Each structure stands twice: as C-alpha cells, then as structure tokens.
C-alpha cells in the first residue's frame, strides 16, 4: 500500500525526522490560506502515489499566497501520470545546501532489508545508479536487529559527506530504518533528504509503502494517517475489483479473461497477444472462483469493449471442478451475450469438463492455444457483425 | 532440496483441512510422510501418521529430511523457525501473503541453521513417480511423468500447464521445483537450476519465469557454461509496464525486470526462449533433447 507524500512525512515526523512546515489543501482557497499562514516562498505538490511529479507539472514553487492559489487551480483536478490530483501539499520552501538520497527496502538478493544512501540526491536513483554506481552505498541489515550506528556512520563518512554533517545524517538514516521496521514497510524512501544551508537535516519528500500482507497489524498506524488510508487508485472497475478482493486490471483489448494463478493469467494474456488478439483485462480469480465468479464475470462484462470471454483454468491446488462450478453458475445467472471459450486442465479436469458440457452445452478445448484462437476469432466476428 | 522416495517428510499443520487432504495426496505420489505437527494435537494420527505438537518434538522421534507447511500466513514464521531449529534441512513454505518482514526473519534463522527454505508462496516440489511435497498435482499422469527434464517455475498454475505440455510432447520430468511468487524467496531460480542440474536424472532444464525481479537474469549467469540444454518461457511479455499482475514480483519498472531484459539475458546464455508454453517441446527437440515418455520411476 503506497502512502501519499504527506502521510509518509507524518510518519517521518513521528520518529523525529524534520519535515518542512505545511498542510494539505483540497481547494485553491485552502491552498492560499495555508500559504498565507506559512508566509514567503512555498511549494505546492500534487498528492498522488506516483513519482516524477515535477516533470509532469505536479510540483510548483511560488512566492505568495495568491500565487499558491493560482498554482492549486492549475494542479488540482489535473491528470499526473494517469492519477487525478485531489489534494495538494502546500509547504514552506527550504534553503537547500545539499540533496542526499536515503532509502530502506526489502532486498531479494540479501533476503533482508538494505539501506541505500547517496550524496547525489534529488535525482531519479536508477539514473544515479546507472551513471555513477559508486555513489550509491548499500548496507544490508538484519531484520532481527536494530541498525548498528557504527556501520551507518562509517557508510556515511565513506560517502564523502562533510564530516560536520555525518552524525546528523547517520541519525536520520537510523531513524528511517526504525520506521521501516515498526511500520512493516517494504520501502521508505526520502529523496531528497536535504541538508539545509543552516546545516539541518530535512526530509523534502517521502515515499512509504506498507507491505500489503502486514496491513492487519498496522491498523492503528494507518487509521491515524491524515486523509485516511489511500485508495489503491485505478479505474472504477479496478476499484470494484479491489473491493471484491480480486486481482483485476483493465487492459485495452476486446477478449475478456478469467484465469487462475498470476502466472497462468499473464500467460493467457501473452498467448492472446501471440495469436494476434488483444486482452481486455487481467483477472486472476483462482480459489475464489467458486464464491466470487458472478461479480468477477460481471466485472469483465461491464467493460463495453469485451466481445468474447476466455476461461483458462489449470488446477494444482485450486480444483478446476470447483472453480468451473462457480463460473458455470455465474454464466447461468448473468447470461452473457458474448461467446465464451473454455480450456481446463489439472485437478478435477474431467468433472469440470462434464459440468461445462452438461450445463452450458459447450465443449472446452483440449489445447489452450485453440481456446485462445477461438476467443480472438469470436471477438473479431462479433465486431464485424455489430459494425 | 529435491525430495525423493527415500526422504522422510514432516507435515506441519497436518490436522487442518488442507493438511489432511494433501497428506493423503502426497502419499499417493509416493512421498514418505513419517510425522505431522500441529500445536496442541500431539498423540493424534492422520492417515496413520503420528502427530506431534512441534517440529522439534517430531524431529526428536524421527530422522526428518524435509517438512512442508500447511499453516496460515500469520503462523508461518514461527513454524519455519521451529523446523529450522529442529535441524530439518529442506523446508517447503506454501503460504501466500506472509508479511515480508516475517519472511526475512525466518530466512535469516533458516540460513543460520543450515536449512534451505523453498518458497514462500510456492506450490512445492515433485519428483514424478517418487514424491510430491506441496500442492502440485504430482498424482496426475497427464501432468507429471518420470523423465529427464528439470522444471523450475515461480507459478504453480503455470508450472502445471508447462508440465502438462511436456508430457503431451512426449517428455517427462526429472524433478519440478516451484520457487514461489513472492519477491523474497528462500530458493531462487538460480538455486533451483543448480539443484536440478545436480540431480542425476536431469538431461535438460525448463525455466518458467515471469516479469519482475531479477531471478531469471541471475539464473542466466548460472546457466552460462553449464552445457545443459535449457528452454525458457517468461510470462508477462505482453503486460503493460508499471502494472502489478498478482505475483508480488511481477511489476515492471524502468529497465529492470522486464520481459526484454530477461529474454536477452537468457538468450545470451544460450537458452532457447519460447513465446508460448506449447512451443517448449519443439524447442527441446531443437536443442537435441529427445522425447522419453517411458523412463521408469526412480530413473
């Protein structure tokens, strides 16, 4: 779960890391009022869960309350990287002496947390890593232990930072790691972590991702966030899917997809593309097929571009007869007016095929490739008929 | 980490509904399940298998080679730690949605104890005709048949499809290793490739990969120079960037972890990369690997 910048900063402030004074505004009037209260130069930042906002016009630095109001009029309601901007963070501009980069994240290689630090902050870290990999320091940590202040201090000193700033920066890094541990985060990234002209350490941005599997044990922390738990974003249908607990993504094509398992569902999309078709969605229904097939199929059919549906089940743990029973119920209930193609393999395959034959009068395909080809052909012929 | 008919297996969470069901299915596949563990259930039996409270208690009464966990995500860390501290060398962790900090903690403990964790979020291990540890349909003859192809897959459903395609094309498997769909895994694709190559029955390797992470790129480095014919399929080649497709590792960001970088790395290592699973058999034959449907169990 990606938190918004101002929520990430709320968490950073709670562990003693300085952040610029400011507040959230959801209207130009409110933005002007926050700017007037702060006085002087302010930064207006779109609150969306996506990076690179600056280049997309989502961050503006202005000199007055009136200018902040005008900036808010420009940014609020605009589209930044596909996210509609509903809130702004208006905060005091900071006199930056040096921009640093700091992050803690889950590292699949060391299989533990890794602390990243660079004196080349402010830029995209992938870019920094590509152009000057030596400037990105990595410190693998043991999730069971607090971070060693000696090890962090040595890393910061080694990075070439002015000796007078080393202790303050190392303290901030140790605090960021504590937040990562306490909040069950999979990422805490501060870029830039600024050294101000007066030598203070201030977090100018905050990207915090709470591990989705840990949300249950972070309920109190999440409930205390200003602005509430951030929504997962996405289209209206994707949000409906998320509310149902389904892994559903809308795509641009015309073949609706219902499959089980993330790997098989992605493969179904690949096969559709391989045979010259275009998938309308990714919908991994898996073991939920028995109970959630009706709303899931409804979701697929609600996309007006869908001209055919492909059901691809390959059961190992998930029994295909149980999944198919759910889908057959859904089809009997919703009576879709687009053709449906089936391919079913694995645990319970014979029973599943019998269900499709007996209750729907359809014949599942032996080969996935044939089912895919048929679904694509159905989508095409249907379009020709309706055109 | 490859569990054969000789190895003694513990089932943690054996008294639960899934534990009971899959214990029976695993035994059908030949797996030697010698003990179960479920807290507070010591003294019971499941399908004639004695149940202990903990993995430590089970290990005190039996020589255990491997364990498989049918426990919910919130209890997985403690169960893995229990097994590792009991000295069990191979730990198959099926649960999905284990908090990532728990995963890192349990993997750290396992490493210190000298245990290998397979998973989390894996469908398990199969040696056709000998054993199945986990939730793969090792009992289905149209999907698993003793043979010479070592298969490694991040996904259970897709791994099942690929194994079925192999059998349809006249091949069987030396072993199947499901590494799991989580971003942090005890066993990587590269680790699994090494284990499959070391397994005497293996003649060729099939890698079933996915977009996201860098496991396939890392595996490509291992394959270079091995001289083992290898075919790979990477799921998610048609996925739009920056969209998460279910498996935690399946997010494409920037120029890392994309289908293109994986395909390029694998091709660079001499691997034949196919577009769809049904092409795997043809690709194996193209590398000089012949069908071998009739390899005897144990071979």
mmCIF file of N, CA and C in Angstrom, chain A residues 105-113 126 142-144 180-186 211 213-214 217 234 238 247-251 260-267 269-271 273-275 282 284 312 314-319 345-347 349 366-369, chain B residues 18 21-22 25 97-102 104-105 107-109 111-112 135-137 139 142-143 155-158 160-161 164 168 183-188 191 210-211 214 218 233-240 243-247 250 256 275-279:
data_model
loop_
_atom_site.group_PDB
_atom_site.id
_atom_site.type_symbol
_atom_site.label_atom_id
_atom_site.label_comp_id
_atom_site.label_asym_id
_atom_site.label_seq_id
_atom_site.Cartn_x
_atom_site.Cartn_y
_atom_site.Cartn_z
ATOM 1 N N UNK A 105 14.736 -0.689 1.959
ATOM 2 C CA UNK A 105 13.767 -1.517 1.241
ATOM 3 C C UNK A 105 14.105 -3.000 1.391
ATOM 4 N N UNK A 106 13.128 -3.834 1.049
ATOM 5 C CA UNK A 106 13.315 -5.291 1.051
ATOM 6 C C UNK A 106 14.262 -5.651 -0.101
ATOM 7 N N UNK A 107 15.288 -6.402 0.186
ATOM 8 C CA UNK A 107 16.258 -6.765 -0.849
ATOM 9 C C UNK A 107 16.202 -8.260 -1.141
ATOM 10 N N UNK A 108 15.715 -8.631 -2.331
ATOM 11 C CA UNK A 108 15.603 -10.054 -2.664
ATOM 12 C C UNK A 108 16.954 -10.753 -2.732
ATOM 13 N N UNK A 109 18.034 -10.007 -2.917
ATOM 14 C CA UNK A 109 19.352 -10.634 -3.055
ATOM 15 C C UNK A 109 19.917 -11.012 -1.678
ATOM 16 N N UNK A 110 19.960 -10.039 -0.742
ATOM 17 C CA UNK A 110 20.466 -10.352 0.598
ATOM 18 C C UNK A 110 19.374 -10.992 1.459
ATOM 19 N N UNK A 111 18.119 -10.974 0.968
ATOM 20 C CA UNK A 111 16.962 -11.547 1.673
ATOM 21 C C UNK A 111 16.737 -10.873 3.021
ATOM 22 N N UNK A 112 17.048 -9.602 3.060
ATOM 23 C CA UNK A 112 16.816 -8.804 4.247
ATOM 24 C C UNK A 112 16.674 -7.359 3.832
ATOM 25 N N UNK A 113 16.564 -6.465 4.822
ATOM 26 C CA UNK A 113 16.474 -5.049 4.466
ATOM 27 C C UNK A 113 17.830 -4.549 3.967
ATOM 28 N N UNK A 126 17.608 5.403 -10.070
ATOM 29 C CA UNK A 126 18.038 4.481 -11.131
ATOM 30 C C UNK A 126 19.052 5.180 -12.037
ATOM 31 N N UNK A 142 20.148 -6.741 9.275
ATOM 32 C CA UNK A 142 19.463 -7.932 9.789
ATOM 33 C C UNK A 142 18.146 -7.481 10.405
ATOM 34 N N UNK A 143 17.039 -7.960 9.837
ATOM 35 C CA UNK A 143 15.704 -7.522 10.270
ATOM 36 C C UNK A 143 15.494 -7.758 11.772
ATOM 37 N N UNK A 144 16.243 -8.690 12.344
ATOM 38 C CA UNK A 144 16.052 -9.024 13.757
ATOM 39 C C UNK A 144 16.770 -8.059 14.699
ATOM 40 N N UNK A 180 10.883 1.888 9.056
ATOM 41 C CA UNK A 180 10.679 0.753 8.143
ATOM 42 C C UNK A 180 10.291 -0.504 8.944
ATOM 43 N N UNK A 181 11.004 -0.741 10.045
ATOM 44 C CA UNK A 181 10.734 -1.940 10.850
ATOM 45 C C UNK A 181 9.380 -1.813 11.551
ATOM 46 N N UNK A 182 9.178 -0.676 12.243
ATOM 47 C CA UNK A 182 7.968 -0.522 13.061
ATOM 48 C C UNK A 182 6.699 -0.507 12.212
ATOM 49 N N UNK A 183 6.778 0.073 11.014
ATOM 50 C CA UNK A 183 5.572 0.241 10.192
ATOM 51 C C UNK A 183 5.373 -0.919 9.215
ATOM 52 N N UNK A 184 6.179 -1.987 9.325
ATOM 53 C CA UNK A 184 6.088 -3.089 8.355
ATOM 54 C C UNK A 184 6.145 -2.562 6.930
ATOM 55 N N UNK A 185 7.064 -1.637 6.702
ATOM 56 C CA UNK A 185 7.184 -1.055 5.365
ATOM 57 C C UNK A 185 7.994 -1.978 4.468
ATOM 58 N N UNK A 186 7.704 -1.955 3.175
ATOM 59 C CA UNK A 186 8.607 -2.624 2.240
ATOM 60 C C UNK A 186 9.503 -1.583 1.582
ATOM 61 N N UNK A 211 3.757 -2.946 3.519
ATOM 62 C CA UNK A 211 3.566 -4.286 2.979
ATOM 63 C C UNK A 211 2.084 -4.682 3.085
ATOM 64 N N UNK A 213 0.661 -7.424 3.038
ATOM 65 C CA UNK A 213 0.403 -8.587 3.895
ATOM 66 C C UNK A 213 0.446 -8.217 5.377
ATOM 67 N N UNK A 214 0.930 -7.019 5.696
ATOM 68 C CA UNK A 214 1.079 -6.623 7.099
ATOM 69 C C UNK A 214 0.056 -5.590 7.537
ATOM 70 N N UNK A 217 -1.699 -5.806 10.950
ATOM 71 C CA UNK A 217 -1.034 -5.453 12.203
ATOM 72 C C UNK A 217 -0.575 -3.991 12.235
ATOM 73 N N UNK A 234 -6.526 3.491 -9.738
ATOM 74 C CA UNK A 234 -7.054 2.670 -10.813
ATOM 75 C C UNK A 234 -8.407 3.153 -11.317
ATOM 76 N N UNK A 238 -11.583 -1.274 -11.733
ATOM 77 C CA UNK A 238 -10.470 -1.836 -10.952
ATOM 78 C C UNK A 238 -10.714 -1.654 -9.462
ATOM 79 N N UNK A 247 -7.861 -9.683 -8.012
ATOM 80 C CA UNK A 247 -6.742 -9.090 -8.716
ATOM 81 C C UNK A 247 -7.195 -8.809 -10.149
ATOM 82 N N UNK A 248 -7.663 -7.570 -10.393
ATOM 83 C CA UNK A 248 -8.280 -7.223 -11.672
ATOM 84 C C UNK A 248 -7.636 -5.969 -12.242
ATOM 85 N N UNK A 249 -7.190 -6.057 -13.484
ATOM 86 C CA UNK A 249 -6.592 -4.901 -14.158
ATOM 87 C C UNK A 249 -7.232 -4.764 -15.527
ATOM 88 N N UNK A 250 -7.636 -3.546 -15.866
ATOM 89 C CA UNK A 250 -8.222 -3.318 -17.185
ATOM 90 C C UNK A 250 -7.137 -3.089 -18.215
ATOM 91 N N UNK A 251 -7.323 -3.689 -19.376
ATOM 92 C CA UNK A 251 -6.380 -3.519 -20.473
ATOM 93 C C UNK A 251 -7.173 -3.010 -21.688
ATOM 94 N N UNK A 260 -6.882 -18.683 -13.455
ATOM 95 C CA UNK A 260 -6.449 -18.870 -12.064
ATOM 96 C C UNK A 260 -4.939 -18.864 -11.964
ATOM 97 N N UNK A 261 -4.438 -18.169 -10.951
ATOM 98 C CA UNK A 261 -2.998 -18.079 -10.755
ATOM 99 C C UNK A 261 -2.431 -16.924 -11.559
ATOM 100 N N UNK A 262 -1.544 -16.150 -10.912
ATOM 101 C CA UNK A 262 -0.974 -14.975 -11.569
ATOM 102 C C UNK A 262 -0.174 -15.373 -12.810
ATOM 103 N N UNK A 263 0.613 -16.436 -12.680
ATOM 104 C CA UNK A 263 1.465 -16.848 -13.792
ATOM 105 C C UNK A 263 0.655 -17.307 -14.987
ATOM 106 N N UNK A 264 -0.380 -18.125 -14.729
ATOM 107 C CA UNK A 264 -1.197 -18.622 -15.836
ATOM 108 C C UNK A 264 -1.998 -17.481 -16.472
ATOM 109 N N UNK A 265 -2.474 -16.545 -15.652
ATOM 110 C CA UNK A 265 -3.254 -15.433 -16.197
ATOM 111 C C UNK A 265 -2.375 -14.566 -17.095
ATOM 112 N N UNK A 266 -1.166 -14.265 -16.647
ATOM 113 C CA UNK A 266 -0.248 -13.494 -17.506
ATOM 114 C C UNK A 266 0.034 -14.243 -18.795
ATOM 115 N N UNK A 267 0.201 -15.571 -18.668
ATOM 116 C CA UNK A 267 0.477 -16.388 -19.849
ATOM 117 C C UNK A 267 -0.708 -16.359 -20.821
ATOM 118 N N UNK A 269 -2.710 -13.854 -21.276
ATOM 119 C CA UNK A 269 -2.603 -12.575 -21.985
ATOM 120 C C UNK A 269 -1.524 -12.666 -23.074
ATOM 121 N N UNK A 270 -0.397 -13.306 -22.736
ATOM 122 C CA UNK A 270 0.687 -13.451 -23.711
ATOM 123 C C UNK A 270 0.228 -14.259 -24.923
ATOM 124 N N UNK A 271 -0.544 -15.332 -24.661
ATOM 125 C CA UNK A 271 -0.998 -16.184 -25.763
ATOM 126 C C UNK A 271 -1.992 -15.417 -26.641
ATOM 127 N N UNK A 273 -2.002 -12.240 -27.157
ATOM 128 C CA UNK A 273 -1.196 -11.310 -27.937
ATOM 129 C C UNK A 273 -0.403 -12.061 -29.023
ATOM 130 N N UNK A 274 0.112 -13.256 -28.673
ATOM 131 C CA UNK A 274 0.875 -14.067 -29.626
ATOM 132 C C UNK A 274 0.045 -14.423 -30.865
ATOM 133 N N UNK A 275 -1.245 -14.718 -30.636
ATOM 134 C CA UNK A 275 -2.095 -15.124 -31.768
ATOM 135 C C UNK A 275 -2.819 -13.926 -32.390
ATOM 136 N N UNK A 282 -6.915 -8.325 -17.105
ATOM 137 C CA UNK A 282 -6.234 -9.373 -16.348
ATOM 138 C C UNK A 282 -7.146 -9.660 -15.170
ATOM 139 N N UNK A 284 -7.287 -12.543 -12.199
ATOM 140 C CA UNK A 284 -6.801 -13.774 -11.589
ATOM 141 C C UNK A 284 -7.789 -14.120 -10.497
ATOM 142 N N UNK A 312 -9.656 -19.769 -18.644
ATOM 143 C CA UNK A 312 -8.499 -20.675 -18.676
ATOM 144 C C UNK A 312 -8.166 -21.099 -17.251
ATOM 145 N N UNK A 314 -6.121 -23.937 -14.872
ATOM 146 C CA UNK A 314 -5.166 -25.035 -14.787
ATOM 147 C C UNK A 314 -4.954 -25.291 -13.306
ATOM 148 N N UNK A 315 -5.544 -26.361 -12.818
ATOM 149 C CA UNK A 315 -5.604 -26.548 -11.377
ATOM 150 C C UNK A 315 -4.505 -27.416 -10.824
ATOM 151 N N UNK A 316 -3.884 -26.908 -9.787
ATOM 152 C CA UNK A 316 -2.989 -27.739 -8.998
ATOM 153 C C UNK A 316 -3.656 -27.810 -7.642
ATOM 154 N N UNK A 317 -3.371 -26.824 -6.805
ATOM 155 C CA UNK A 317 -4.008 -26.661 -5.508
ATOM 156 C C UNK A 317 -5.490 -26.320 -5.705
ATOM 157 N N UNK A 318 -5.760 -25.370 -6.595
ATOM 158 C CA UNK A 318 -7.137 -24.968 -6.871
ATOM 159 C C UNK A 318 -7.779 -26.029 -7.760
ATOM 160 N N UNK A 319 -8.884 -26.612 -7.291
ATOM 161 C CA UNK A 319 -9.528 -27.682 -8.066
ATOM 162 C C UNK A 319 -10.364 -27.087 -9.182
ATOM 163 N N UNK A 345 -7.574 -27.616 -17.355
ATOM 164 C CA UNK A 345 -6.633 -28.719 -17.135
ATOM 165 C C UNK A 345 -6.317 -28.879 -15.666
ATOM 166 N N UNK A 346 -5.856 -30.061 -15.290
ATOM 167 C CA UNK A 346 -5.356 -30.276 -13.932
ATOM 168 C C UNK A 346 -6.371 -30.933 -13.018
ATOM 169 N N UNK A 347 -6.195 -30.697 -11.721
ATOM 170 C CA UNK A 347 -7.013 -31.342 -10.699
ATOM 171 C C UNK A 347 -8.508 -31.164 -10.964
ATOM 172 N N UNK A 349 -10.183 -32.081 -13.621
ATOM 173 C CA UNK A 349 -10.403 -31.714 -15.021
ATOM 174 C C UNK A 349 -11.629 -32.399 -15.654
ATOM 175 N N UNK A 366 -9.151 -28.859 -25.772
ATOM 176 C CA UNK A 366 -8.055 -29.646 -25.211
ATOM 177 C C UNK A 366 -6.806 -28.794 -25.048
ATOM 178 N N UNK A 367 -6.567 -27.927 -26.029
ATOM 179 C CA UNK A 367 -5.347 -27.124 -26.030
ATOM 180 C C UNK A 367 -5.669 -25.665 -25.738
ATOM 181 N N UNK A 368 -4.862 -25.074 -24.868
ATOM 182 C CA UNK A 368 -5.042 -23.662 -24.560
ATOM 183 C C UNK A 368 -4.964 -22.820 -25.839
ATOM 184 N N UNK A 369 -4.027 -23.147 -26.706
ATOM 185 C CA UNK A 369 -3.844 -22.352 -27.926
ATOM 186 C C UNK A 369 -5.136 -22.294 -28.741
ATOM 187 N N UNK B 18 -6.641 -28.653 4.949
ATOM 188 C CA UNK B 18 -5.707 -28.771 3.820
ATOM 189 C C UNK B 18 -4.588 -29.753 4.140
ATOM 190 N N UNK B 21 -5.967 -33.298 3.742
ATOM 191 C CA UNK B 21 -6.248 -33.609 2.343
ATOM 192 C C UNK B 21 -4.959 -33.860 1.563
ATOM 193 N N UNK B 22 -4.003 -32.919 1.727
ATOM 194 C CA UNK B 22 -2.787 -33.027 0.914
ATOM 195 C C UNK B 22 -1.837 -34.092 1.428
ATOM 196 N N UNK B 25 -2.899 -36.961 -0.556
ATOM 197 C CA UNK B 25 -2.495 -36.844 -1.969
ATOM 198 C C UNK B 25 -0.980 -37.047 -2.122
ATOM 199 N N UNK B 97 1.053 -14.430 1.154
ATOM 200 C CA UNK B 97 0.720 -13.266 1.994
ATOM 201 C C UNK B 97 1.332 -13.344 3.390
ATOM 202 N N UNK B 98 2.533 -13.879 3.513
ATOM 203 C CA UNK B 98 3.263 -13.778 4.778
ATOM 204 C C UNK B 98 3.897 -12.383 4.798
ATOM 205 N N UNK B 99 3.742 -11.639 5.909
ATOM 206 C CA UNK B 99 4.392 -10.323 5.976
ATOM 207 C C UNK B 99 5.869 -10.429 5.601
ATOM 208 N N UNK B 100 6.340 -9.505 4.768
ATOM 209 C CA UNK B 100 7.697 -9.643 4.219
ATOM 210 C C UNK B 100 8.755 -9.584 5.318
ATOM 211 N N UNK B 101 8.492 -8.838 6.396
ATOM 212 C CA UNK B 101 9.478 -8.805 7.476
ATOM 213 C C UNK B 101 9.569 -10.171 8.162
ATOM 214 N N UNK B 102 8.446 -10.882 8.249
ATOM 215 C CA UNK B 102 8.471 -12.250 8.792
ATOM 216 C C UNK B 102 9.290 -13.165 7.876
ATOM 217 N N UNK B 104 11.757 -12.328 5.885
ATOM 218 C CA UNK B 104 13.191 -12.047 6.024
ATOM 219 C C UNK B 104 13.733 -12.647 7.323
ATOM 220 N N UNK B 105 12.918 -12.554 8.378
ATOM 221 C CA UNK B 105 13.357 -13.085 9.676
ATOM 222 C C UNK B 105 13.501 -14.609 9.614
ATOM 223 N N UNK B 107 13.929 -16.514 7.035
ATOM 224 C CA UNK B 107 15.013 -16.939 6.144
ATOM 225 C C UNK B 107 16.371 -16.746 6.823
ATOM 226 N N UNK B 108 16.489 -15.685 7.636
ATOM 227 C CA UNK B 108 17.751 -15.448 8.354
ATOM 228 C C UNK B 108 18.007 -16.584 9.348
ATOM 229 N N UNK B 109 16.962 -16.992 10.071
ATOM 230 C CA UNK B 109 17.115 -18.089 11.032
ATOM 231 C C UNK B 109 17.467 -19.383 10.296
ATOM 232 N N UNK B 111 18.901 -19.805 7.437
ATOM 233 C CA UNK B 111 20.281 -19.748 6.928
ATOM 234 C C UNK B 111 21.265 -20.092 8.041
ATOM 235 N N UNK B 112 21.047 -19.527 9.218
ATOM 236 C CA UNK B 112 21.961 -19.798 10.338
ATOM 237 C C UNK B 112 21.908 -21.262 10.773
ATOM 238 N N UNK B 135 1.549 -28.781 -3.081
ATOM 239 C CA UNK B 135 0.188 -28.796 -3.619
ATOM 240 C C UNK B 135 0.183 -28.855 -5.139
ATOM 241 N N UNK B 136 1.207 -29.505 -5.710
ATOM 242 C CA UNK B 136 1.209 -29.747 -7.158
ATOM 243 C C UNK B 136 0.485 -31.068 -7.413
ATOM 244 N N UNK B 137 -0.151 -31.202 -8.596
ATOM 245 C CA UNK B 137 -0.839 -32.474 -8.891
ATOM 246 C C UNK B 137 0.145 -33.557 -9.331
ATOM 247 N N UNK B 139 0.128 -36.478 -8.666
ATOM 248 C CA UNK B 139 -0.576 -37.747 -8.875
ATOM 249 C C UNK B 139 -1.206 -37.842 -10.258
ATOM 250 N N UNK B 142 -1.209 -37.235 -16.603
ATOM 251 C CA UNK B 142 -1.136 -36.400 -17.808
ATOM 252 C C UNK B 142 -0.330 -35.125 -17.561
ATOM 253 N N UNK B 143 0.109 -34.924 -16.303
ATOM 254 C CA UNK B 143 0.862 -33.710 -15.961
ATOM 255 C C UNK B 143 2.284 -34.040 -15.523
ATOM 256 N N UNK B 155 5.404 -20.014 -10.681
ATOM 257 C CA UNK B 155 3.952 -20.125 -10.534
ATOM 258 C C UNK B 155 3.512 -21.581 -10.515
ATOM 259 N N UNK B 156 2.569 -21.926 -9.628
ATOM 260 C CA UNK B 156 2.036 -23.282 -9.582
ATOM 261 C C UNK B 156 1.132 -23.577 -10.761
ATOM 262 N N UNK B 157 0.213 -22.659 -11.065
ATOM 263 C CA UNK B 157 -0.747 -22.902 -12.150
ATOM 264 C C UNK B 157 -0.029 -22.985 -13.490
ATOM 265 N N UNK B 158 0.881 -22.057 -13.732
ATOM 266 C CA UNK B 158 1.618 -22.068 -14.995
ATOM 267 C C UNK B 158 2.599 -23.243 -15.047
ATOM 268 N N UNK B 160 2.089 -26.086 -13.735
ATOM 269 C CA UNK B 160 1.239 -27.238 -14.049
ATOM 270 C C UNK B 160 0.983 -27.317 -15.554
ATOM 271 N N UNK B 161 0.653 -26.180 -16.149
ATOM 272 C CA UNK B 161 0.391 -26.145 -17.592
ATOM 273 C C UNK B 161 1.633 -26.578 -18.378
ATOM 274 N N UNK B 164 2.265 -30.270 -18.083
ATOM 275 C CA UNK B 164 1.305 -30.996 -18.916
ATOM 276 C C UNK B 164 1.716 -30.918 -20.393
ATOM 277 N N UNK B 168 2.490 -34.040 -22.861
ATOM 278 C CA UNK B 168 1.808 -34.137 -24.156
ATOM 279 C C UNK B 168 2.826 -34.267 -25.291
ATOM 280 N N UNK B 183 8.362 -11.734 -3.638
ATOM 281 C CA UNK B 183 9.582 -11.025 -4.041
ATOM 282 C C UNK B 183 10.827 -11.557 -3.327
ATOM 283 N N UNK B 184 10.676 -11.979 -2.070
ATOM 284 C CA UNK B 184 11.830 -12.512 -1.334
ATOM 285 C C UNK B 184 11.609 -13.996 -1.120
ATOM 286 N N UNK B 185 12.495 -14.796 -1.683
ATOM 287 C CA UNK B 185 12.328 -16.247 -1.680
ATOM 288 C C UNK B 185 13.542 -16.921 -1.078
ATOM 289 N N UNK B 186 13.301 -18.017 -0.369
ATOM 290 C CA UNK B 186 14.401 -18.775 0.201
ATOM 291 C C UNK B 186 15.255 -19.417 -0.875
ATOM 292 N N UNK B 187 14.616 -19.871 -1.921
ATOM 293 C CA UNK B 187 15.310 -20.527 -3.028
ATOM 294 C C UNK B 187 15.035 -19.739 -4.293
ATOM 295 N N UNK B 188 16.086 -19.326 -4.986
ATOM 296 C CA UNK B 188 15.899 -18.552 -6.214
ATOM 297 C C UNK B 188 15.877 -19.484 -7.421
ATOM 298 N N UNK B 191 19.256 -20.953 -7.771
ATOM 299 C CA UNK B 191 19.468 -22.061 -6.819
ATOM 300 C C UNK B 191 18.811 -23.338 -7.347
ATOM 301 N N UNK B 210 8.925 -15.162 -15.012
ATOM 302 C CA UNK B 210 7.903 -14.114 -15.011
ATOM 303 C C UNK B 210 8.600 -12.773 -15.041
ATOM 304 N N UNK B 211 7.870 -11.745 -15.482
ATOM 305 C CA UNK B 211 8.384 -10.388 -15.365
ATOM 306 C C UNK B 211 8.533 -10.031 -13.886
ATOM 307 N N UNK B 214 14.821 -10.035 -10.587
ATOM 308 C CA UNK B 214 15.945 -10.297 -11.493
ATOM 309 C C UNK B 214 16.381 -11.758 -11.422
ATOM 310 N N UNK B 218 19.659 -13.611 -13.126
ATOM 311 C CA UNK B 218 20.661 -14.279 -12.283
ATOM 312 C C UNK B 218 20.831 -15.745 -12.702
ATOM 313 N N UNK B 233 10.450 -20.007 -20.729
ATOM 314 C CA UNK B 233 9.268 -19.229 -21.083
ATOM 315 C C UNK B 233 9.128 -18.147 -20.011
ATOM 316 N N UNK B 234 8.951 -16.902 -20.423
ATOM 317 C CA UNK B 234 8.792 -15.793 -19.479
ATOM 318 C C UNK B 234 7.367 -15.261 -19.592
ATOM 319 N N UNK B 235 6.590 -15.420 -18.539
ATOM 320 C CA UNK B 235 5.210 -14.929 -18.555
ATOM 321 C C UNK B 235 5.189 -13.422 -18.340
ATOM 322 N N UNK B 236 4.255 -12.778 -19.019
ATOM 323 C CA UNK B 236 4.077 -11.340 -18.820
ATOM 324 C C UNK B 236 4.727 -10.498 -19.895
ATOM 325 N N UNK B 237 5.101 -11.130 -21.018
ATOM 326 C CA UNK B 237 5.759 -10.360 -22.080
ATOM 327 C C UNK B 237 4.818 -9.321 -22.669
ATOM 328 N N UNK B 238 3.510 -9.565 -22.599
ATOM 329 C CA UNK B 238 2.553 -8.607 -23.160
ATOM 330 C C UNK B 238 2.020 -7.647 -22.092
ATOM 331 N N UNK B 239 2.536 -7.759 -20.851
ATOM 332 C CA UNK B 239 1.993 -6.928 -19.772
ATOM 333 C C UNK B 239 2.419 -5.477 -19.932
ATOM 334 N N UNK B 240 1.490 -4.555 -19.694
ATOM 335 C CA UNK B 240 1.877 -3.148 -19.753
ATOM 336 C C UNK B 240 2.781 -2.803 -18.583
ATOM 337 N N UNK B 243 2.260 -2.171 -14.124
ATOM 338 C CA UNK B 243 1.022 -2.760 -13.616
ATOM 339 C C UNK B 243 1.392 -4.041 -12.896
ATOM 340 N N UNK B 244 0.822 -4.186 -11.714
ATOM 341 C CA UNK B 244 1.131 -5.353 -10.910
ATOM 342 C C UNK B 244 0.128 -6.446 -11.224
ATOM 343 N N UNK B 245 0.627 -7.601 -11.644
ATOM 344 C CA UNK B 245 -0.254 -8.663 -12.127
ATOM 345 C C UNK B 245 -0.363 -9.811 -11.131
ATOM 346 N N UNK B 246 -0.502 -9.512 -9.876
ATOM 347 C CA UNK B 246 -0.779 -10.576 -8.921
ATOM 348 C C UNK B 246 0.436 -11.045 -8.158
ATOM 349 N N UNK B 247 1.344 -11.730 -8.805
ATOM 350 C CA UNK B 247 2.553 -12.124 -8.103
ATOM 351 C C UNK B 247 3.314 -10.868 -7.724
ATOM 352 N N UNK B 250 5.875 -9.499 -9.938
ATOM 353 C CA UNK B 250 5.501 -9.192 -11.313
ATOM 354 C C UNK B 250 5.153 -7.731 -11.503
ATOM 355 N N UNK B 256 14.523 -2.592 -15.540
ATOM 356 C CA UNK B 256 14.929 -3.785 -14.809
ATOM 357 C C UNK B 256 13.741 -4.722 -14.652
ATOM 358 N N UNK B 275 7.803 -18.299 -27.091
ATOM 359 C CA UNK B 275 6.762 -17.283 -26.922
ATOM 360 C C UNK B 275 5.572 -17.785 -26.125
ATOM 361 N N UNK B 276 5.210 -19.047 -26.304
ATOM 362 C CA UNK B 276 4.073 -19.627 -25.585
ATOM 363 C C UNK B 276 4.455 -21.036 -25.117
ATOM 364 N N UNK B 277 3.804 -21.500 -24.026
ATOM 365 C CA UNK B 277 4.216 -22.792 -23.434
ATOM 366 C C UNK B 277 4.156 -23.965 -24.413
ATOM 367 N N UNK B 278 3.218 -23.951 -25.364
ATOM 368 C CA UNK B 278 3.080 -25.105 -26.256
ATOM 369 C C UNK B 278 4.286 -25.280 -27.176
ATOM 370 N N UNK B 279 5.179 -24.286 -27.234
ATOM 371 C CA UNK B 279 6.369 -24.396 -28.089
ATOM 372 C C UNK B 279 7.562 -25.040 -27.371
#
